[in-house]
PDB file of C-alpha atoms and ligand atoms in Angstrom:
ATOM      1  CA  UNK A   1      -7.811   9.551 -20.483  1.00  0.00           C
ATOM      2  CA  UNK A   2      -9.942   9.622 -17.339  1.00  0.00           C
ATOM      3  CA  UNK A   3      -8.589  11.339 -14.420  1.00  0.00           C
ATOM      4  CA  UNK A   4      -6.568   9.200 -12.028  1.00  0.00           C
ATOM      5  CA  UNK A   5      -8.001   7.520  -8.578  1.00  0.00           C
ATOM      6  CA  UNK A   6      -4.912   9.270  -7.206  1.00  0.00           C
ATOM      7  CA  UNK A   7      -2.727  11.954  -8.412  1.00  0.00           C
ATOM      8  CA  UNK A   8       0.072  13.607  -6.647  1.00  0.00           C
ATOM      9  CA  UNK A   9       1.508  16.495  -8.074  1.00  0.00           C
ATOM     10  CA  UNK A  10       4.252  19.333  -6.866  1.00  0.00           C
ATOM     11  CA  UNK A  11       4.443  17.035  -3.404  1.00  0.00           C
ATOM     12  CA  UNK A  12       7.480  18.188  -0.974  1.00  0.00           C
ATOM     13  CA  UNK A  13       7.480  16.678   2.550  1.00  0.00           C
ATOM     14  CA  UNK A  14       9.313  17.439   5.852  1.00  0.00           C
ATOM     15  CA  UNK A  15      10.304  15.983   8.985  1.00  0.00           C
ATOM     16  CA  UNK A  16      10.863  18.870  10.930  1.00  0.00           C
ATOM     17  CA  UNK A  17      13.353  20.983   9.053  1.00  0.00           C
ATOM     18  CA  UNK A  18      14.382  17.800   7.013  1.00  0.00           C
ATOM     19  CA  UNK A  19      13.300  18.223   3.403  1.00  0.00           C
ATOM     20  CA  UNK A  20      12.935  14.482   2.339  1.00  0.00           C
ATOM     21  CA  UNK A  21      10.283  14.692  -0.645  1.00  0.00           C
ATOM     22  CA  UNK A  22      11.070  16.832  -3.833  1.00  0.00           C
ATOM     23  CA  UNK A  23       8.523  17.902  -6.340  1.00  0.00           C
ATOM     24  CA  UNK A  24       7.085  14.651  -6.444  1.00  0.00           C
ATOM     25  CA  UNK A  25       4.208  13.455  -8.989  1.00  0.00           C
ATOM     26  CA  UNK A  26       2.378  10.254  -8.989  1.00  0.00           C
ATOM     27  CA  UNK A  27      -0.726   8.483 -10.834  1.00  0.00           C
ATOM     28  CA  UNK A  28      -2.412   5.676 -10.141  1.00  0.00           C
ATOM     29  CA  UNK A  29      -5.304   5.188 -12.229  1.00  0.00           C
ATOM     30  CA  UNK A  30      -8.760   2.879 -11.067  1.00  0.00           C
ATOM     31  CA  UNK A  31      -7.986  -0.602 -11.403  1.00  0.00           C
ATOM     32  CA  UNK A  32      -4.286  -0.587 -11.732  1.00  0.00           C
ATOM     33  CA  UNK A  33      -1.408  -1.414  -9.500  1.00  0.00           C
ATOM     34  CA  UNK A  34       1.460   0.804  -9.347  1.00  0.00           C
ATOM     35  CA  UNK A  35       4.589  -0.422  -7.882  1.00  0.00           C
ATOM     36  CA  UNK A  36       6.749   2.446  -6.435  1.00  0.00           C
ATOM     37  CA  UNK A  37      10.260   1.068  -5.509  1.00  0.00           C
ATOM     38  CA  UNK A  38      13.307   2.347  -4.591  1.00  0.00           C
ATOM     39  CA  UNK A  39      16.271   1.779  -2.157  1.00  0.00           C
ATOM     40  CA  UNK A  40      15.838   1.636   1.829  1.00  0.00           C
ATOM     41  CA  UNK A  41      15.237   5.500   3.167  1.00  0.00           C
ATOM     42  CA  UNK A  42      14.381   6.698  -0.609  1.00  0.00           C
ATOM     43  CA  UNK A  43      10.811   7.917   0.704  1.00  0.00           C
ATOM     44  CA  UNK A  44       8.371   5.461  -0.018  1.00  0.00           C
ATOM     45  CA  UNK A  45       6.917   5.222   3.347  1.00  0.00           C
ATOM     46  CA  UNK A  46       6.802   9.015   3.584  1.00  0.00           C
ATOM     47  CA  UNK A  47       4.937   9.154   0.286  1.00  0.00           C
ATOM     48  CA  UNK A  48       2.259   6.982   1.886  1.00  0.00           C
ATOM     49  CA  UNK A  49       2.464   9.062   5.067  1.00  0.00           C
ATOM     50  CA  UNK A  50       1.773  12.124   2.731  1.00  0.00           C
ATOM     51  CA  UNK A  51      -1.106  10.225   1.120  1.00  0.00           C
ATOM     52  CA  UNK A  52      -2.937   9.093   4.657  1.00  0.00           C
ATOM     53  CA  UNK A  53      -1.708  12.882   5.866  1.00  0.00           C
ATOM     54  CA  UNK A  54      -0.337  11.578   9.194  1.00  0.00           C
ATOM     55  CA  UNK A  55       3.076  11.650  10.511  1.00  0.00           C
ATOM     56  CA  UNK A  56       4.699  14.048   8.120  1.00  0.00           C
ATOM     57  CA  UNK A  57       4.370  17.507   7.019  1.00  0.00           C
ATOM     58  CA  UNK A  58       3.864  18.021   3.287  1.00  0.00           C
ATOM     59  CA  UNK A  59       2.590  20.795   0.757  1.00  0.00           C
ATOM     60  CA  UNK A  60       1.577  20.309  -2.743  1.00  0.00           C
ATOM     61  CA  UNK A  61      -1.184  18.508  -4.403  1.00  0.00           C
ATOM     62  CA  UNK A  62      -3.011  14.818  -3.442  1.00  0.00           C
ATOM     63  CA  UNK A  63      -6.070  14.307  -5.205  1.00  0.00           C
ATOM     64  CA  UNK A  64      -8.093  11.318  -4.823  1.00  0.00           C
ATOM     65  CA  UNK A  65     -11.209  10.888  -6.656  1.00  0.00           C
ATOM     66  CA  UNK A  66     -11.261  13.972  -8.170  1.00  0.00           C
ATOM     67  CA  UNK A  67     -11.580  15.857  -4.396  1.00  0.00           C
ATOM     68  CA  UNK A  68      -7.731  17.574  -2.870  1.00  0.00           C
ATOM     69  CA  UNK A  69      -7.200  15.796   0.089  1.00  0.00           C
ATOM     70  CA  UNK A  70      -5.827  18.243   2.384  1.00  0.00           C
ATOM     71  CA  UNK A  71      -9.065  19.389   3.360  1.00  0.00           C
ATOM     72  CA  UNK A  72     -10.207  15.913   4.333  1.00  0.00           C
ATOM     73  CA  UNK A  73      -9.191  14.486   7.759  1.00  0.00           C
ATOM     74  CA  UNK A  74      -7.249  11.744   8.290  1.00  0.00           C
ATOM     75  CA  UNK A  75      -9.617   9.201   9.669  1.00  0.00           C
ATOM     76  CA  UNK A  76     -12.190  10.429   7.042  1.00  0.00           C
ATOM     77  CA  UNK A  77      -9.519   9.765   4.385  1.00  0.00           C
ATOM     78  CA  UNK A  78     -10.092   6.136   4.938  1.00  0.00           C
ATOM     79  CA  UNK A  79     -13.809   6.581   4.758  1.00  0.00           C
ATOM     80  CA  UNK A  80     -13.680   7.909   1.515  1.00  0.00           C
ATOM     81  CA  UNK A  81     -11.919   4.388   0.568  1.00  0.00           C
ATOM     82  CA  UNK A  82      -8.270   5.113   1.561  1.00  0.00           C
ATOM     83  CA  UNK A  83      -6.687   1.744   3.382  1.00  0.00           C
ATOM     84  CA  UNK A  84      -2.920   1.515   4.425  1.00  0.00           C
ATOM     85  CA  UNK A  85      -1.317  -1.550   5.345  1.00  0.00           C
ATOM     86  CA  UNK A  86       1.869  -0.136   7.141  1.00  0.00           C
ATOM     87  CA  UNK A  87       4.896  -1.448   7.388  1.00  0.00           C
ATOM     88  CA  UNK A  88       4.643  -3.012  10.769  1.00  0.00           C
ATOM     89  CA  UNK A  89       1.039  -4.333   9.951  1.00  0.00           C
ATOM     90  CA  UNK A  90      -0.045  -3.134  13.790  1.00  0.00           C
ATOM     91  CA  UNK A  91      -2.347  -6.310  14.187  1.00  0.00           C
ATOM     92  CA  UNK A  92      -3.159  -5.957  17.870  1.00  0.00           C
ATOM     93  CA  UNK A  93      -1.533  -8.934  20.263  1.00  0.00           C
ATOM     94  CA  UNK A  94      -4.268  -9.335  22.817  1.00  0.00           C
ATOM     95  CA  UNK A  95      -6.981  -9.698  20.144  1.00  0.00           C
ATOM     96  CA  UNK A  96      -7.966 -12.672  17.963  1.00  0.00           C
ATOM     97  CA  UNK A  97      -8.005 -12.792  14.249  1.00  0.00           C
ATOM     98  CA  UNK A  98     -11.564 -12.498  14.250  1.00  0.00           C
ATOM     99  CA  UNK A  99     -11.270  -9.378  16.249  1.00  0.00           C
ATOM    100  CA  UNK A 100      -8.779  -7.931  14.414  1.00  0.00           C
ATOM    101  CA  UNK A 101     -10.696  -8.327  11.226  1.00  0.00           C
ATOM    102  CA  UNK A 102     -13.704  -7.058  12.510  1.00  0.00           C
ATOM    103  CA  UNK A 103     -12.066  -3.742  13.593  1.00  0.00           C
ATOM    104  CA  UNK A 104     -11.816  -3.102   9.632  1.00  0.00           C
ATOM    105  CA  UNK A 105     -15.496  -2.498   9.704  1.00  0.00           C
ATOM    106  CA  UNK A 106     -14.569   1.091  11.491  1.00  0.00           C
ATOM    107  CA  UNK A 107     -13.432   2.248   8.479  1.00  0.00           C
ATOM    108  CA  UNK A 108     -15.675   0.888   6.091  1.00  0.00           C
ATOM    109  CA  UNK A 109     -16.792   3.530   3.383  1.00  0.00           C
ATOM    110  CA  UNK A 110     -20.519   4.310   2.777  1.00  0.00           C
ATOM    111  CA  UNK A 111     -20.914   1.343   0.716  1.00  0.00           C
ATOM    112  CA  UNK A 112     -20.644  -0.873   4.172  1.00  0.00           C
ATOM    113  CA  UNK A 113     -17.958  -3.288   5.167  1.00  0.00           C
ATOM    114  CA  UNK A 114     -17.086  -6.598   3.728  1.00  0.00           C
ATOM    115  CA  UNK A 115     -18.585  -9.424   5.588  1.00  0.00           C
ATOM    116  CA  UNK A 116     -15.889 -11.647   7.102  1.00  0.00           C
ATOM    117  CA  UNK A 117     -17.264 -14.977   5.505  1.00  0.00           C
ATOM    118  CA  UNK A 118     -16.345 -12.981   2.082  1.00  0.00           C
ATOM    119  CA  UNK A 119     -12.782 -12.490   2.992  1.00  0.00           C
ATOM    120  CA  UNK A 120     -12.286 -16.157   4.769  1.00  0.00           C
ATOM    121  CA  UNK A 121     -13.620 -17.357   1.255  1.00  0.00           C
ATOM    122  CA  UNK A 122     -11.372 -15.302  -0.524  1.00  0.00           C
ATOM    123  CA  UNK A 123      -8.237 -16.256   1.762  1.00  0.00           C
ATOM    124  CA  UNK A 124      -9.460 -19.588   2.853  1.00  0.00           C
ATOM    125  CA  UNK A 125      -5.760 -19.956   4.711  1.00  0.00           C
ATOM    126  CA  UNK A 126      -7.465 -17.629   7.244  1.00  0.00           C
ATOM    127  CA  UNK A 127     -10.215 -20.030   8.269  1.00  0.00           C
ATOM    128  CA  UNK A 128      -7.958 -22.151  11.100  1.00  0.00           C
ATOM    129  CA  UNK A 129      -6.386 -18.815  12.547  1.00  0.00           C
ATOM    130  CA  UNK A 130      -9.905 -16.952  13.284  1.00  0.00           C
ATOM    131  CA  UNK A 131      -9.698 -17.686  17.030  1.00  0.00           C
ATOM    132  CA  UNK A 132      -6.050 -17.443  17.502  1.00  0.00           C
ATOM    133  CA  UNK A 133      -4.618 -14.816  19.084  1.00  0.00           C
ATOM    134  CA  UNK A 134      -2.677 -11.605  17.283  1.00  0.00           C
ATOM    135  CA  UNK A 135       0.683 -12.629  19.580  1.00  0.00           C
ATOM    136  CA  UNK A 136       0.461 -16.203  18.557  1.00  0.00           C
ATOM    137  CA  UNK A 137       0.802 -15.220  14.127  1.00  0.00           C
ATOM    138  CA  UNK A 138       3.821 -15.908  12.529  1.00  0.00           C
ATOM    139  CA  UNK A 139       5.107 -12.766  10.294  1.00  0.00           C
ATOM    140  CA  UNK A 140       3.722 -14.167   7.298  1.00  0.00           C
ATOM    141  CA  UNK A 141       0.153 -14.876   9.315  1.00  0.00           C
ATOM    142  CA  UNK A 142       0.049 -11.059  10.116  1.00  0.00           C
ATOM    143  CA  UNK A 143       0.922  -9.682   7.005  1.00  0.00           C
ATOM    144  CA  UNK A 144      -2.513 -12.019   5.385  1.00  0.00           C
ATOM    145  CA  UNK A 145      -4.641 -10.520   8.663  1.00  0.00           C
ATOM    146  CA  UNK A 146      -3.358  -7.292   7.886  1.00  0.00           C
ATOM    147  CA  UNK A 147      -4.231  -7.339   4.185  1.00  0.00           C
ATOM    148  CA  UNK A 148      -7.665  -9.104   5.043  1.00  0.00           C
ATOM    149  CA  UNK A 149      -8.574  -6.570   7.610  1.00  0.00           C
ATOM    150  CA  UNK A 150      -8.070  -3.683   5.239  1.00  0.00           C
ATOM    151  CA  UNK A 151     -10.006  -5.562   2.588  1.00  0.00           C
ATOM    152  CA  UNK A 152     -12.893  -5.517   5.304  1.00  0.00           C
ATOM    153  CA  UNK A 153     -13.440  -1.711   4.886  1.00  0.00           C
ATOM    154  CA  UNK A 154     -14.004  -2.343   1.144  1.00  0.00           C
ATOM    155  CA  UNK A 155     -11.033   0.057  -0.086  1.00  0.00           C
ATOM    156  CA  UNK A 156     -10.987   1.835  -3.375  1.00  0.00           C
ATOM    157  CA  UNK A 157      -7.313   2.344  -2.933  1.00  0.00           C
ATOM    158  CA  UNK A 158      -5.332   0.139  -0.977  1.00  0.00           C
ATOM    159  CA  UNK A 159      -1.847   0.900  -0.296  1.00  0.00           C
ATOM    160  CA  UNK A 160       0.637  -1.697   1.066  1.00  0.00           C
ATOM    161  CA  UNK A 161       3.776  -0.712   2.427  1.00  0.00           C
ATOM    162  CA  UNK A 162       6.570  -3.120   2.126  1.00  0.00           C
ATOM    163  CA  UNK A 163       4.554  -6.207   2.376  1.00  0.00           C
ATOM    164  CA  UNK A 164       7.441  -8.715   1.784  1.00  0.00           C
ATOM    165  CA  UNK A 165       9.555  -7.665   4.376  1.00  0.00           C
ATOM    166  CA  UNK A 166      11.022 -10.373   6.611  1.00  0.00           C
ATOM    167  CA  UNK A 167       9.152 -12.625   4.940  1.00  0.00           C
ATOM    168  CA  UNK A 168      10.172 -16.137   3.699  1.00  0.00           C
ATOM    169  CA  UNK A 169      10.186 -16.750  -0.181  1.00  0.00           C
ATOM    170  CA  UNK A 170       7.153 -19.295   0.040  1.00  0.00           C
ATOM    171  CA  UNK A 171       5.057 -16.654   2.039  1.00  0.00           C
ATOM    172  CA  UNK A 172       6.102 -13.803  -0.008  1.00  0.00           C
ATOM    173  CA  UNK A 173       4.366 -16.260  -2.860  1.00  0.00           C
ATOM    174  CA  UNK A 174       1.445 -16.462  -1.079  1.00  0.00           C
ATOM    175  CA  UNK A 175       1.097 -12.373  -0.081  1.00  0.00           C
ATOM    176  CA  UNK A 176       1.238 -12.012  -4.140  1.00  0.00           C
ATOM    177  CA  UNK A 177      -1.321 -14.612  -5.057  1.00  0.00           C
ATOM    178  CA  UNK A 178      -3.434 -12.587  -1.966  1.00  0.00           C
ATOM    179  CA  UNK A 179      -2.787  -9.334  -3.968  1.00  0.00           C
ATOM    180  CA  UNK A 180      -3.812 -11.243  -7.280  1.00  0.00           C
ATOM    181  CA  UNK A 181      -6.946 -12.656  -6.008  1.00  0.00           C
ATOM    182  CA  UNK A 182      -8.160  -9.487  -4.331  1.00  0.00           C
ATOM    183  CA  UNK A 183      -7.741  -7.518  -7.472  1.00  0.00           C
ATOM    184  CA  UNK A 184      -9.672 -10.137  -9.526  1.00  0.00           C
ATOM    185  CA  UNK A 185     -12.286 -10.161  -7.261  1.00  0.00           C
ATOM    186  CA  UNK A 186     -12.599  -6.983  -6.481  1.00  0.00           C
ATOM    187  CA  UNK A 187     -11.042  -4.670  -9.093  1.00  0.00           C
ATOM    188  CA  UNK A 188      -9.096  -2.816  -6.057  1.00  0.00           C
ATOM    189  CA  UNK A 189      -6.822  -0.126  -6.863  1.00  0.00           C
ATOM    190  CA  UNK A 190      -3.445  -1.011  -5.391  1.00  0.00           C
ATOM    191  CA  UNK A 191      -0.085   1.324  -4.823  1.00  0.00           C
ATOM    192  CA  UNK A 192       2.575  -1.290  -3.678  1.00  0.00           C
ATOM    193  CA  UNK A 193       5.517   0.007  -2.399  1.00  0.00           C
ATOM    194  CA  UNK A 194       8.248  -2.429  -2.404  1.00  0.00           C
ATOM    195  CA  UNK A 195      12.065  -2.597  -2.053  1.00  0.00           C
ATOM    196  CA  UNK A 196      11.669  -6.040  -3.341  1.00  0.00           C
ATOM    197  CA  UNK A 197      11.455  -5.135  -7.108  1.00  0.00           C
ATOM    198  CA  UNK A 198      11.388  -8.658  -8.089  1.00  0.00           C
ATOM    199  CA  UNK A 199       8.063  -9.460  -6.211  1.00  0.00           C
ATOM    200  CA  UNK A 200       6.573  -5.608  -6.965  1.00  0.00           C
ATOM    201  CA  UNK A 201       7.342  -6.229 -11.077  1.00  0.00           C
ATOM    202  CA  UNK A 202       5.681  -9.520 -10.945  1.00  0.00           C
ATOM    203  CA  UNK A 203       2.428  -7.739  -9.858  1.00  0.00           C
ATOM    204  CA  UNK A 204       2.323  -4.308 -11.564  1.00  0.00           C
ATOM    205  CA  UNK A 205       0.885  -2.665 -14.500  1.00  0.00           C
ATOM    206  CA  UNK A 206       2.986   0.720 -14.014  1.00  0.00           C
ATOM    207  CA  UNK A 207       5.975   1.510 -12.238  1.00  0.00           C
ATOM    208  CA  UNK A 208       7.215   4.812 -10.188  1.00  0.00           C
ATOM    209  CA  UNK A 209      11.364   4.199  -9.010  1.00  0.00           C
ATOM    210  CA  UNK A 210      11.663   6.810  -5.892  1.00  0.00           C
ATOM    211  CA  UNK A 211      15.267   7.878  -5.608  1.00  0.00           C
ATOM    212  CA  UNK A 212      16.415  10.393  -2.662  1.00  0.00           C
ATOM    213  CA  UNK A 213      12.960  11.863  -2.321  1.00  0.00           C
ATOM    214  CA  UNK A 214      12.595  12.140  -6.184  1.00  0.00           C
ATOM    215  CA  UNK A 215      10.808  10.304  -8.875  1.00  0.00           C
ATOM    216  CA  UNK A 216      13.543   9.013 -10.978  1.00  0.00           C
ATOM    217  CA  UNK A 217      11.280   7.072 -13.490  1.00  0.00           C
ATOM    218  CA  UNK A 218       7.662   6.735 -14.072  1.00  0.00           C
ATOM    219  CA  UNK A 219       6.328   4.508 -16.737  1.00  0.00           C
ATOM    220  CA  UNK A 220       4.742   1.460 -17.653  1.00  0.00           C
ATOM    221  CA  UNK A 221       6.158  -2.389 -16.515  1.00  0.00           C
ATOM    222  CA  UNK A 222       7.194  -2.925 -19.863  1.00  0.00           C
ATOM    223  CA  UNK A 223       8.695   0.222 -20.254  1.00  0.00           C
ATOM    224  CA  UNK A 224      10.675   0.003 -16.737  1.00  0.00           C
ATOM    225  CA  UNK A 225      11.481  -3.559 -18.044  1.00  0.00           C
ATOM    226  CA  UNK A 226      13.121  -2.517 -21.181  1.00  0.00           C
ATOM    227  CA  UNK A 227      15.661  -0.273 -19.981  1.00  0.00           C
ATOM    228  CA  UNK A 228      17.933  -2.768 -17.310  1.00  0.00           C
ATOM    229  CA  UNK A 229      19.984   0.152 -16.423  1.00  0.00           C
ATOM    230  CA  UNK A 230      16.971   1.713 -13.938  1.00  0.00           C
ATOM    231  CA  UNK A 231      17.659  -1.321 -11.937  1.00  0.00           C
ATOM    232  CA  UNK A 232      21.506  -0.993 -11.657  1.00  0.00           C
ATOM    233  CA  UNK A 233      20.991   2.644 -10.864  1.00  0.00           C
ATOM    234  CA  UNK A 234      18.266   2.951  -8.530  1.00  0.00           C
ATOM    235  CA  UNK A 235      17.307  -0.467  -7.226  1.00  0.00           C
ATOM    236  CA  UNK A 236      19.149  -2.870  -4.454  1.00  0.00           C
ATOM    237  CA  UNK A 237      19.300  -6.230  -6.232  1.00  0.00           C
TER     238      UNK A 237
HETATM  239  P1  LIG B   1      12.396   2.205   4.048  1.00  0.00           P
HETATM  240  O1  LIG B   1      12.520   1.073   3.258  1.00  0.00           O
HETATM  241  O2  LIG B   1      13.858   2.233   5.195  1.00  0.00           O
HETATM  242  O3  LIG B   1      11.065   1.984   4.676  1.00  0.00           O
HETATM  243  P2  LIG B   1      11.617   4.593   2.572  1.00  0.00           P
HETATM  244  O4  LIG B   1      12.047   4.707   1.109  1.00  0.00           O
HETATM  245  O5  LIG B   1      10.340   3.972   2.884  1.00  0.00           O
HETATM  246  O6  LIG B   1      12.770   3.421   3.316  1.00  0.00           O
HETATM  247  P3  LIG B   1      11.205   6.919   4.321  1.00  0.00           P
HETATM  248  O7  LIG B   1      11.219   5.824   5.594  1.00  0.00           O
HETATM  249  O8  LIG B   1      10.127   7.646   3.564  1.00  0.00           O
HETATM  250  O9  LIG B   1      12.020   5.880   3.109  1.00  0.00           O
HETATM  251  O10 LIG B   1      12.427   7.842   4.262  1.00  0.00           O
HETATM  252  C1  LIG B   1      12.759   8.922   3.661  1.00  0.00           C
HETATM  253  C2  LIG B   1      13.650   9.657   4.514  1.00  0.00           C
HETATM  254  O11 LIG B   1      13.213  10.362   5.509  1.00  0.00           O
HETATM  255  C3  LIG B   1      15.169   9.033   4.825  1.00  0.00           C
HETATM  256  O12 LIG B   1      16.163   9.567   4.849  1.00  0.00           O
HETATM  257  C4  LIG B   1      14.780   8.721   6.378  1.00  0.00           C
HETATM  258  O13 LIG B   1      15.863   8.845   7.376  1.00  0.00           O
HETATM  259  C5  LIG B   1      13.748  10.089   6.664  1.00  0.00           C
HETATM  260  N1  LIG B   1      12.703   9.910   7.736  1.00  0.00           N
HETATM  261  C6  LIG B   1      12.162   8.782   7.802  1.00  0.00           C
HETATM  262  N2  LIG B   1      10.908   8.902   9.102  1.00  0.00           N
HETATM  263  C7  LIG B   1      11.286   9.976   9.581  1.00  0.00           C
HETATM  264  C8  LIG B   1      10.786  10.760  11.097  1.00  0.00           C
HETATM  265  N3  LIG B   1      10.137  10.000  11.469  1.00  0.00           N
HETATM  266  N4  LIG B   1      11.690  11.856  11.177  1.00  0.00           N
HETATM  267  C9  LIG B   1      12.815  12.243  10.760  1.00  0.00           C
HETATM  268  N5  LIG B   1      13.365  11.968   9.068  1.00  0.00           N
HETATM  269  C10 LIG B   1      12.729  10.604   8.836  1.00  0.00           C
END
């Protein structure tokens, strides 16, 4: 099999003297969606920070497209095609939706940014929001704008950190639909970090379970679903 687009091995991560990730290994193959699931505090966000190289100290190997990321400064990782949609979404309150989306262009890789019209034709629900201020958006609208802004940069790997957190079930469905659409349209590789295992499993090809900073399971979606004890042991229902 081809080398994974993203491969973590022997990864340890630390906040000061607190050791929070232990000997982590993860593979995300091009075009696939890996769901990284686990309880509160298991180490999911820290894994995303390790891939971005921001906010945490780590050791071990993180390879993206065959290149060791330790040698690539954080801002340049975006230009190589890695985009994170963080848990807090970081929509600029004082900018309109259009302006927020245009910010995505700065992180675009050499292939250039995606024109806004492509993004709005993919997500027509954005169209009526374009002139609205960031502070006027609901949580669901903010999430959609955050995903769309990441798409403008034409990522090869999109990392979504708990995109459903705090959203009503009907909006969660829309976020799921948005992820399906962008994969179908662009073939984007996705690392989906979630506590909401039902949502994640609906979209995933592969699943990794993280528990107390260690990978407790890694395999296909079917293998995960074939072992109901995994959910009982490692996930909050
Ligand atoms: P959540 O669902 O709450 O976001 P998570 O699985 O993303 O959980 P992390 O945020 O990665 O978990 O946290 C992993 C561990 O690292 C936890 O014990 C947490 O308390 C600790 N931690 C997270 N951020 C920091 C920080 N900035 N400084 C110190 N410890 C931290």
